[in-house]
mmCIF file of C-alpha atoms (C1' of nucleotides) in Angstrom:
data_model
loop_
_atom_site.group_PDB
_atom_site.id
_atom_site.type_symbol
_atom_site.label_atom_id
_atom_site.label_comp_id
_atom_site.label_asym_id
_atom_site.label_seq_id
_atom_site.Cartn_x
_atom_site.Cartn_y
_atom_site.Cartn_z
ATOM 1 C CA UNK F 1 0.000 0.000 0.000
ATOM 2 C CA UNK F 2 1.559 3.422 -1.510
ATOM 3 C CA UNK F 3 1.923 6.117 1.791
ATOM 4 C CA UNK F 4 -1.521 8.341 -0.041
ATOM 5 C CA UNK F 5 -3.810 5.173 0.418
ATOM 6 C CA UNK F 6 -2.739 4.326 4.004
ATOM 7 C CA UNK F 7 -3.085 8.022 4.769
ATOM 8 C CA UNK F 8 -6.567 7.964 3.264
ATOM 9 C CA UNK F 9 -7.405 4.549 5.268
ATOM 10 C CA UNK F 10 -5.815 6.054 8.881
ATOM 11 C CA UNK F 11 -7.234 9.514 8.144
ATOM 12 C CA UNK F 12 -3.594 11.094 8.617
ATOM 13 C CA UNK F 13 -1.904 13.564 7.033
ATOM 14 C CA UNK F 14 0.924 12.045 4.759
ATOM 15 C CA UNK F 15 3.756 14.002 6.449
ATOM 16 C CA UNK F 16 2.731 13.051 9.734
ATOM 17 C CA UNK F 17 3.147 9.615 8.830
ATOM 18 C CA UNK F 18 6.500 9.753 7.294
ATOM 19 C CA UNK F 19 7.300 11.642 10.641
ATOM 20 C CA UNK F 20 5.972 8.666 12.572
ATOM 21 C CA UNK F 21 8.719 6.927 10.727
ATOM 22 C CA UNK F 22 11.400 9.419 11.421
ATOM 23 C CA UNK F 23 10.437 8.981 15.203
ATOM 24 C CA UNK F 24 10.503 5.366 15.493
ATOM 25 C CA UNK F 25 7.026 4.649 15.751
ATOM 26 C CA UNK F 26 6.306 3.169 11.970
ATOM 27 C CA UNK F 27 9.148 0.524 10.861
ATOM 28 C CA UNK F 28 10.232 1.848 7.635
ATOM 29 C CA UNK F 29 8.474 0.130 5.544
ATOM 30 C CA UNK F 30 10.207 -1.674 1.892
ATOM 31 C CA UNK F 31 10.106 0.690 -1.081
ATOM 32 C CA UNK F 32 8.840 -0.284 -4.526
ATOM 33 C CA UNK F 33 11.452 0.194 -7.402
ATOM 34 C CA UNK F 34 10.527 3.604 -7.989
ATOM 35 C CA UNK F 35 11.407 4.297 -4.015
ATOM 36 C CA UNK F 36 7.990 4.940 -3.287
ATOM 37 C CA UNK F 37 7.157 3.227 0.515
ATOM 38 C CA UNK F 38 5.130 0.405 0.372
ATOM 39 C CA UNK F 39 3.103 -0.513 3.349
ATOM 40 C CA UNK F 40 2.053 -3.831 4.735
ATOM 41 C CA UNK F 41 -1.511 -3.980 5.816
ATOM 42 C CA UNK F 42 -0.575 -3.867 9.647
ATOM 43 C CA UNK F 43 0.316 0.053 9.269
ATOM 44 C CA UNK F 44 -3.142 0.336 9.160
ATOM 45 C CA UNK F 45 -3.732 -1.367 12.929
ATOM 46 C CA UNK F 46 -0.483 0.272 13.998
ATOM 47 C CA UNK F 47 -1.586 3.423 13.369
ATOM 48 C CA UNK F 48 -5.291 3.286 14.616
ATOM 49 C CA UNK F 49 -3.423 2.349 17.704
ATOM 50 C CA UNK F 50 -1.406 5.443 18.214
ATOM 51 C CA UNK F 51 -4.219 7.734 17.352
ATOM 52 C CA UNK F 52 -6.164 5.912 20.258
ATOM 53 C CA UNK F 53 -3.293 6.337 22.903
ATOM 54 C CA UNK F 54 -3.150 9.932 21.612
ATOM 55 C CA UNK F 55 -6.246 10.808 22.102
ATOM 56 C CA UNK F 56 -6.085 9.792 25.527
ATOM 57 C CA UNK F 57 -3.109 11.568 26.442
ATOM 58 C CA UNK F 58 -0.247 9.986 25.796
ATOM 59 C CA UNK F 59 2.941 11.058 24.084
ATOM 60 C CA UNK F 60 4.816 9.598 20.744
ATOM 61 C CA UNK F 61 7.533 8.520 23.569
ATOM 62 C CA UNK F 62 5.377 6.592 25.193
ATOM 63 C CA UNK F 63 3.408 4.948 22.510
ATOM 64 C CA UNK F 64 6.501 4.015 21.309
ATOM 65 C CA UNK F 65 7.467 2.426 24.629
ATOM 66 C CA UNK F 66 3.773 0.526 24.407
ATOM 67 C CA UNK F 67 4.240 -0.432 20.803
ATOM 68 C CA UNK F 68 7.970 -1.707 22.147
ATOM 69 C CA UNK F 69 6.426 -4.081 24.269
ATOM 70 C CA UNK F 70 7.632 -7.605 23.279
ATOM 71 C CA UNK F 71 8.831 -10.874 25.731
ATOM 72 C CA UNK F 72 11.867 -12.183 23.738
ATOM 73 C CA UNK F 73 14.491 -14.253 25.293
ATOM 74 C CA UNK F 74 17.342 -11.556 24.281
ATOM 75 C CA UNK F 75 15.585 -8.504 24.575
ATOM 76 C CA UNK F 76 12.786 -8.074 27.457
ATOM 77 C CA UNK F 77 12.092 -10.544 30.456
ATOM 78 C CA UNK F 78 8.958 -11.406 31.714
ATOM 79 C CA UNK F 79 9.420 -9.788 34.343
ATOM 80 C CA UNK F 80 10.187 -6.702 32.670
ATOM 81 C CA UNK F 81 7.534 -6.855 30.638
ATOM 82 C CA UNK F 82 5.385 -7.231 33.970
ATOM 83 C CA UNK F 83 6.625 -4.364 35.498
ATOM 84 C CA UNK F 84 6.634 -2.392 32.795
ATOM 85 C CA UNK F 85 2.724 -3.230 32.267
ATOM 86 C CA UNK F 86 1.604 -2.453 35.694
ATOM 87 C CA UNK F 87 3.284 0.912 35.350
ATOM 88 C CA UNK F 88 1.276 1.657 32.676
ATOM 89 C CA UNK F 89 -1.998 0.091 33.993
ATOM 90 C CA UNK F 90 -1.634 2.100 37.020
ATOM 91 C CA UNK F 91 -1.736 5.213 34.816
ATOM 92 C CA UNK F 92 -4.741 4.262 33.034
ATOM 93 C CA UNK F 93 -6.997 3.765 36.056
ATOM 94 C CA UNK F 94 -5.825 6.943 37.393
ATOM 95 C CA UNK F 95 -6.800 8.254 33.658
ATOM 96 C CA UNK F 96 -10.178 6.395 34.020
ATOM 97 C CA UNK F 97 -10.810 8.150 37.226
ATOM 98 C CA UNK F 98 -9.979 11.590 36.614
ATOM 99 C CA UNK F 99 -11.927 11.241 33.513
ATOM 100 C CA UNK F 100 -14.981 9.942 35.365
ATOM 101 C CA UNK F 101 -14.950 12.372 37.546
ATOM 102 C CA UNK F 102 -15.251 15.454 35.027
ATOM 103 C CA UNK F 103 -17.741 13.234 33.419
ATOM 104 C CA UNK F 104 -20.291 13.076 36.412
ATOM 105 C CA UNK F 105 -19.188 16.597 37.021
ATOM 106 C CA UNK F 106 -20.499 17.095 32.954
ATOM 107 C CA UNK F 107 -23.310 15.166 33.615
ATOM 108 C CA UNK F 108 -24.925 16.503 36.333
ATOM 109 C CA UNK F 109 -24.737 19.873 34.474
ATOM 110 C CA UNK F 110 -26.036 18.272 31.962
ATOM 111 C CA UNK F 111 -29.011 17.304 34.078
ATOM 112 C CA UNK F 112 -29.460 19.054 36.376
ATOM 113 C CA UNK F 113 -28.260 23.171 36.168
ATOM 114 C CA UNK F 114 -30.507 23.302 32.895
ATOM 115 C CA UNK F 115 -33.721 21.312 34.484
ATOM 116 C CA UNK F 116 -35.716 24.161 33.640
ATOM 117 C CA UNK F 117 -36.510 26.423 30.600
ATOM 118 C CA UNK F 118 -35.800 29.665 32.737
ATOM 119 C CA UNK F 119 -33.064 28.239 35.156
ATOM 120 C CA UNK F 120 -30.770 31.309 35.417
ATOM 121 C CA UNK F 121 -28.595 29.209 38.389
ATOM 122 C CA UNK F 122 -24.745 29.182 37.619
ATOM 123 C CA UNK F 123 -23.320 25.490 37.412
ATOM 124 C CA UNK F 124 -19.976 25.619 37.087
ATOM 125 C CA UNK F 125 -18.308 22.312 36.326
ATOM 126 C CA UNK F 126 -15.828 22.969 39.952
ATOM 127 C CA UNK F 127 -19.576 22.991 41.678
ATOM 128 C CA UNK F 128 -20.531 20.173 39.824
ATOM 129 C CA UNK F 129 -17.555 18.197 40.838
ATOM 130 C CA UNK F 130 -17.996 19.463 44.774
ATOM 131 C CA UNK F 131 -19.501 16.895 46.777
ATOM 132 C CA UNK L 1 -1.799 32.636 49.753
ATOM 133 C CA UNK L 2 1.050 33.604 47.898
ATOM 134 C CA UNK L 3 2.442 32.071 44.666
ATOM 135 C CA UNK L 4 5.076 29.812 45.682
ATOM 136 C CA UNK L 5 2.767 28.536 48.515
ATOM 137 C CA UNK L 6 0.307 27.717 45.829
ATOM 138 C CA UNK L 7 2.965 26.228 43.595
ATOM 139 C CA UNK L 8 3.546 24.239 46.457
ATOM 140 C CA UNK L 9 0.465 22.866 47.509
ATOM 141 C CA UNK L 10 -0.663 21.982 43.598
ATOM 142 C CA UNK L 11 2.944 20.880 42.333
ATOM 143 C CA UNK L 12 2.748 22.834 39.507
ATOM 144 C CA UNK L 13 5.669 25.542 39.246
ATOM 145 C CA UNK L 14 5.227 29.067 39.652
ATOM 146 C CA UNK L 15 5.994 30.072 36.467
ATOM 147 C CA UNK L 16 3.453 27.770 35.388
ATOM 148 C CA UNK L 17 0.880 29.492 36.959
ATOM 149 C CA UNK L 18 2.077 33.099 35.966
ATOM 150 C CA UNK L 19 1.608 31.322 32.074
ATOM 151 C CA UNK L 20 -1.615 29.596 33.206
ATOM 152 C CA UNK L 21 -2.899 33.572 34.347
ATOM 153 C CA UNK L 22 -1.836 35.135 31.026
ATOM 154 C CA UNK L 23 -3.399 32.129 29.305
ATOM 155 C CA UNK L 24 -6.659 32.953 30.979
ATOM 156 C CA UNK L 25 -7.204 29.815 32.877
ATOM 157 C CA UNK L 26 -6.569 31.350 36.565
ATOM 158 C CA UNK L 27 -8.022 34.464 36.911
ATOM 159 C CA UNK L 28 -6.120 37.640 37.762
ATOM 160 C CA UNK L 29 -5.844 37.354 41.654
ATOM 161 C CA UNK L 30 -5.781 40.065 43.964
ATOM 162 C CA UNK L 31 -2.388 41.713 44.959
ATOM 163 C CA UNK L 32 -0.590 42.240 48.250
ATOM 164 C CA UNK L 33 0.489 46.068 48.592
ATOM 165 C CA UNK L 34 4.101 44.978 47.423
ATOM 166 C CA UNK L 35 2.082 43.861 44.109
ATOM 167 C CA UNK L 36 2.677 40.548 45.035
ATOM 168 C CA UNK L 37 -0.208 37.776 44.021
ATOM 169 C CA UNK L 38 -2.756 37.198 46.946
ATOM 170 C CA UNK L 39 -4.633 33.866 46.098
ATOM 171 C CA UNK L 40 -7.907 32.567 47.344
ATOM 172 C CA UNK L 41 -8.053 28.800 48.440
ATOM 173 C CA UNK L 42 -10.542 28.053 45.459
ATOM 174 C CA UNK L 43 -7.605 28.230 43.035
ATOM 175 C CA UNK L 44 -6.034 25.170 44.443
ATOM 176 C CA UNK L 45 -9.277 23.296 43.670
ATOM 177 C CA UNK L 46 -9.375 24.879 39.939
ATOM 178 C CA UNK L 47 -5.901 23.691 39.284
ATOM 179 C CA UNK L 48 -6.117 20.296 40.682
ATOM 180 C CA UNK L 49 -9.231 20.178 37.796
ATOM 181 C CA UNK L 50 -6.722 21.492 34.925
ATOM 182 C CA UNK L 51 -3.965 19.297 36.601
ATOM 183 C CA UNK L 52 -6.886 16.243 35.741
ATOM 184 C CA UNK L 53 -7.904 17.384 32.607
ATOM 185 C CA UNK L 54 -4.428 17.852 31.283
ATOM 186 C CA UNK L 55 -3.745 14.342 32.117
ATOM 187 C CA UNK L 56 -6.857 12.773 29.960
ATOM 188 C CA UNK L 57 -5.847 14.930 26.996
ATOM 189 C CA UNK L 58 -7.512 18.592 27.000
ATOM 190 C CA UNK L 59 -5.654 20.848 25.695
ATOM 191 C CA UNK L 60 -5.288 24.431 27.825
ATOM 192 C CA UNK L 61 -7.987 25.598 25.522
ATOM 193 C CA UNK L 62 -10.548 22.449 26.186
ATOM 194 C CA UNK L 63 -10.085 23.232 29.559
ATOM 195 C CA UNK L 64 -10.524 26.573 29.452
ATOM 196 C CA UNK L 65 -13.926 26.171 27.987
ATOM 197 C CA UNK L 66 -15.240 23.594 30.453
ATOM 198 C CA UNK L 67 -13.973 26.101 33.370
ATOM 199 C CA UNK L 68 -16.045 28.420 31.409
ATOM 200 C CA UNK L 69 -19.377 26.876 31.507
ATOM 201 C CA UNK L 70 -21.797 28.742 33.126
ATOM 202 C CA UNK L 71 -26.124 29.207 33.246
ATOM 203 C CA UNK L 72 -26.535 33.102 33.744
ATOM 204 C CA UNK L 73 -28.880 35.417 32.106
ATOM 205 C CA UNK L 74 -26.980 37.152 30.058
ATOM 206 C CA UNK L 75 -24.082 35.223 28.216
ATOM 207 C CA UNK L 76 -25.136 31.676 27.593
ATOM 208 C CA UNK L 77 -28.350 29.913 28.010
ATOM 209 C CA UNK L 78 -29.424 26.690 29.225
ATOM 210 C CA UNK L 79 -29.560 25.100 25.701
ATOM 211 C CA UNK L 80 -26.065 26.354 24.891
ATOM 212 C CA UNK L 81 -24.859 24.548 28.074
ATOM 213 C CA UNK L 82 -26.466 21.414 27.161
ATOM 214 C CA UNK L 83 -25.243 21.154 23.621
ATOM 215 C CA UNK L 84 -21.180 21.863 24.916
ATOM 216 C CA UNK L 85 -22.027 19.009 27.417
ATOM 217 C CA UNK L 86 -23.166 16.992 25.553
ATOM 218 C CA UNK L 87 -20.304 17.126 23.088
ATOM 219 C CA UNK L 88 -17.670 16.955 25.588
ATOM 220 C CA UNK L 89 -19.353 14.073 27.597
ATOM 221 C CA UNK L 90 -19.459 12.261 23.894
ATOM 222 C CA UNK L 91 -15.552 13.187 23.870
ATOM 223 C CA UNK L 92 -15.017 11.585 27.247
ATOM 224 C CA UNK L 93 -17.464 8.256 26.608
ATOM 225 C CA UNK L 94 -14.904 7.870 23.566
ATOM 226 C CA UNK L 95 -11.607 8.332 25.590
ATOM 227 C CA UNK L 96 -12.935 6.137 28.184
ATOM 228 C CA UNK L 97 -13.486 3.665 25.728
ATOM 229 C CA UNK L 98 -10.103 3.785 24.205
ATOM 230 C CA UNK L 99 -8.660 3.464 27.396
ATOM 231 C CA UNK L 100 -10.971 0.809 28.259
ATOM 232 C CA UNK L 101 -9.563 -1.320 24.989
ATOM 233 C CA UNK L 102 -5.678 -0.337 26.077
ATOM 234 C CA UNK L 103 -6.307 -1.341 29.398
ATOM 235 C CA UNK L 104 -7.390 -4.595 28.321
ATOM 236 C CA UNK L 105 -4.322 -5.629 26.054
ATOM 237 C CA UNK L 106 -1.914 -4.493 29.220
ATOM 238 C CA UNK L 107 -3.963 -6.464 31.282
ATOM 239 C CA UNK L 108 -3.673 -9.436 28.924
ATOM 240 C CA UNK L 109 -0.165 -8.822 28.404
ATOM 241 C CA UNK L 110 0.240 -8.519 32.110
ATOM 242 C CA UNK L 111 -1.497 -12.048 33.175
ATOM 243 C CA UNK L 112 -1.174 -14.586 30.535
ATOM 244 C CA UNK L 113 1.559 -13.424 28.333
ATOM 245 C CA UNK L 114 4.554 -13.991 31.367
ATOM 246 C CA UNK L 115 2.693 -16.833 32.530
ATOM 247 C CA UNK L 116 5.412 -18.626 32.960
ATOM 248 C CA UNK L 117 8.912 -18.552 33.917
ATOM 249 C CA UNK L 118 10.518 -19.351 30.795
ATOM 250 C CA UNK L 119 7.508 -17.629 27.764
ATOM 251 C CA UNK L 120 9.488 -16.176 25.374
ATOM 252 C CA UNK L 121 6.314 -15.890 23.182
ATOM 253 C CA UNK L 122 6.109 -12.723 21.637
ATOM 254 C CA UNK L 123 3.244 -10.600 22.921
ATOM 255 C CA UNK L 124 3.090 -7.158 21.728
ATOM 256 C CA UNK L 125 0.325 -4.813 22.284
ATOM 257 C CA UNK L 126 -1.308 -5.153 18.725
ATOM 258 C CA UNK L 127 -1.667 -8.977 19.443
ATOM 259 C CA UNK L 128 -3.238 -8.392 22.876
ATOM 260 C CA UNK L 129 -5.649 -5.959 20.842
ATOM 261 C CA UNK L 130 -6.616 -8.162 18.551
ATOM 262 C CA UNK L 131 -9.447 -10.799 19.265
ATOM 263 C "C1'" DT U 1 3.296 13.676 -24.796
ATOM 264 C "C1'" DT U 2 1.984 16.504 -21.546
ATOM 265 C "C1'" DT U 3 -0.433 17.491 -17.485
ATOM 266 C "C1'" DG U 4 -2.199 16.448 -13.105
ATOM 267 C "C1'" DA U 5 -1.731 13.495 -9.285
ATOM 268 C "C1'" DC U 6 1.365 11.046 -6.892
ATOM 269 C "C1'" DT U 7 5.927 10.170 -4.605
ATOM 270 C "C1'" DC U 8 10.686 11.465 -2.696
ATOM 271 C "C1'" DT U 9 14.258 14.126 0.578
ATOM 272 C "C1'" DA U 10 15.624 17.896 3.181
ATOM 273 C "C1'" DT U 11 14.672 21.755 5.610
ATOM 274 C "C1'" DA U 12 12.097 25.510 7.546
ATOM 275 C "C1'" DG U 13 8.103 27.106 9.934
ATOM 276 C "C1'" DT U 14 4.190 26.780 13.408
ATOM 277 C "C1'" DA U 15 1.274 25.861 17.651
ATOM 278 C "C1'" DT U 16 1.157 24.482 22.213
ATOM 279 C "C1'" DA U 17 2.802 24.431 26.643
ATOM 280 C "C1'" DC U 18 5.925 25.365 29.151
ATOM 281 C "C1'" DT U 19 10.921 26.856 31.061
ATOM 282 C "C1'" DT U 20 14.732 29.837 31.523
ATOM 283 C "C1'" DT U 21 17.050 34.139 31.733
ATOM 284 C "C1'" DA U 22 17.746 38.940 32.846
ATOM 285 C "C1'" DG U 23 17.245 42.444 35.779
ATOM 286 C "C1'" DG U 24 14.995 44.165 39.315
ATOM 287 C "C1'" DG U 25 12.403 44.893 44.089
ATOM 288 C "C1'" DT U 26 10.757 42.691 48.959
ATOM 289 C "C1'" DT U 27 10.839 40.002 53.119
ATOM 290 C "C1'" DT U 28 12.706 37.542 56.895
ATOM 291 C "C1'" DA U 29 15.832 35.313 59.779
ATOM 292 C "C1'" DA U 30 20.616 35.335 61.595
ATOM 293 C "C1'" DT G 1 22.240 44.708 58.128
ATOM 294 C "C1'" DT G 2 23.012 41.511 55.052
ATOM 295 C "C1'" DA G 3 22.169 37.400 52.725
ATOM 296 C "C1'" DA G 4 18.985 33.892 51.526
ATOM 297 C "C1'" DA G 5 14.518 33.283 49.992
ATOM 298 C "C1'" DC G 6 10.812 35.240 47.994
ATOM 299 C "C1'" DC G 7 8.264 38.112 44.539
ATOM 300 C "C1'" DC G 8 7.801 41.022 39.979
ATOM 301 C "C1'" DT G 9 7.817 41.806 34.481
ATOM 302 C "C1'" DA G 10 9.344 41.017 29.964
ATOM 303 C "C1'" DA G 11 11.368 38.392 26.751
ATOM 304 C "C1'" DA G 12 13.929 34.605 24.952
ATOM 305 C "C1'" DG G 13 14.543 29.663 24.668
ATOM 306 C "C1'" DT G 14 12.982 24.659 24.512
ATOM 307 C "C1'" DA G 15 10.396 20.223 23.623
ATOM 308 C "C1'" DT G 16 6.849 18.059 21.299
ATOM 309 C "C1'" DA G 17 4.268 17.193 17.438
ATOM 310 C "C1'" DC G 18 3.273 18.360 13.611
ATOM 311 C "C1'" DT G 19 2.805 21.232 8.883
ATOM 312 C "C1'" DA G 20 4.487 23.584 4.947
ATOM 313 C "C1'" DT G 21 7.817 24.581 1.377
ATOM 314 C "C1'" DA G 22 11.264 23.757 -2.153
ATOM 315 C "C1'" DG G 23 12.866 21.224 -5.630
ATOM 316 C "C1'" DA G 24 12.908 17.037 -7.694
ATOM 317 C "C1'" DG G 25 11.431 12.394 -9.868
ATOM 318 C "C1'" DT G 26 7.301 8.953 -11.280
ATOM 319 C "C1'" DC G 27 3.001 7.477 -13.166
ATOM 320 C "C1'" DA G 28 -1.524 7.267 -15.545
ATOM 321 C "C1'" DA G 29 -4.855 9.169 -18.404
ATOM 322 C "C1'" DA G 30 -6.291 12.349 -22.204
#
DNA sequence: TTTGACTCTATAGTATACTTTAGGGTTTAA
DNA sequence: TTAAACCCTAAAGTATACTATAGAGTCAAA
């Protein structure tokens, strides 16, 4: 797959993938005999991946260090691999909760402040997180 | 309170803050006769929210806008309120959920993946995803 | 065969969110 | 009273993550 199509399939911007690349985060992929990159279909996963673990806050560095993980005999123990993965699950729950909080903070806003048509009460989402 | 004691009791550097003012997320506080910034104990509860909603993925300017929400007369009404809700609370059911699928593959990764003393099966975080 | 759409590398520019520096005044404890 | 610790503004610098530009080659259809 030439770089346009997987751009088109990812919904990313061409450069930005080729600066995946540059950082790490795409294995450069084999080139055609023009030079033109040539995908394999897994970019595509890859990719949706990243945007995911983007979305939720997380940096190139340490989507990297996700995509990175691997148990090989010469590379990463288990046990590395297990500490490394609780690290990172202990950072999701605490993402989880922080985000459930603004959400019931959102949703009683959302309820609530605007019961009525002529409500003029202020509901602010730090009062909707108090108590 | 002054600045550093803030600082302090947030973690978030003082120079931070001074940025956070001019960016219009903490309002202008009173000063001290010596000009010095006098804060009231409601900031440290406002930037423990930005502190949160940094960490899920807002950007200064998201964050700005959900410290913004407000029901008064005059500058937004209750339907405006509802529809920014509603759209952020959409953002947040879909960050949830791609945490939710992360989570999983660590979690997978984490239990069955090192099962055993000697796995050198590859697990990366794309496997875990898939099925 | 030429023109429009695609690809390439290399490099410069931009937006966001800080972070540091420079140069100064203020407070407080020894 | 002086030195460390604190505060001020203004401006420059940095890291991250793109985004755009320049200048070139490749390909497919009219």
């Amino acid at each position: 797959m030439k770089i346009g199509q997987l751009a088109k399939n990812v919904d990313i911007d061409i450069q930005t993938l080729r600066y995946y690349e540059s950082q790490g985060l795409l294995n450069e992929p084999n080139r055609l005999e023009n030079g033109y990159r040539d995908y394999p279909i897994e970019s595509i996963q890859r990719l949706q991946f990243i945007k995911k673990a983007k979305l939720v806050g997380f940096t190139l560095k340490e989507i990297k260090e996700l995509l990175a993980i691997q148990v090989t005999k010469d590379e990463h123990t288990c046990q590395e691999v297990k500490n490394f993965t609780q690290v990172k699950l202990d950072e999701i729950n605490q993402k989880i909760n922080e985000l459930s909080e603004i959400k019931s903070a959102l949703q009683k806003i959302h309820t609530s402040c605007c019961g009525g048509n002529e409500t003029a009460a202020h509901c602010s989402i730090l009062q909707a997180l108090e108590n």
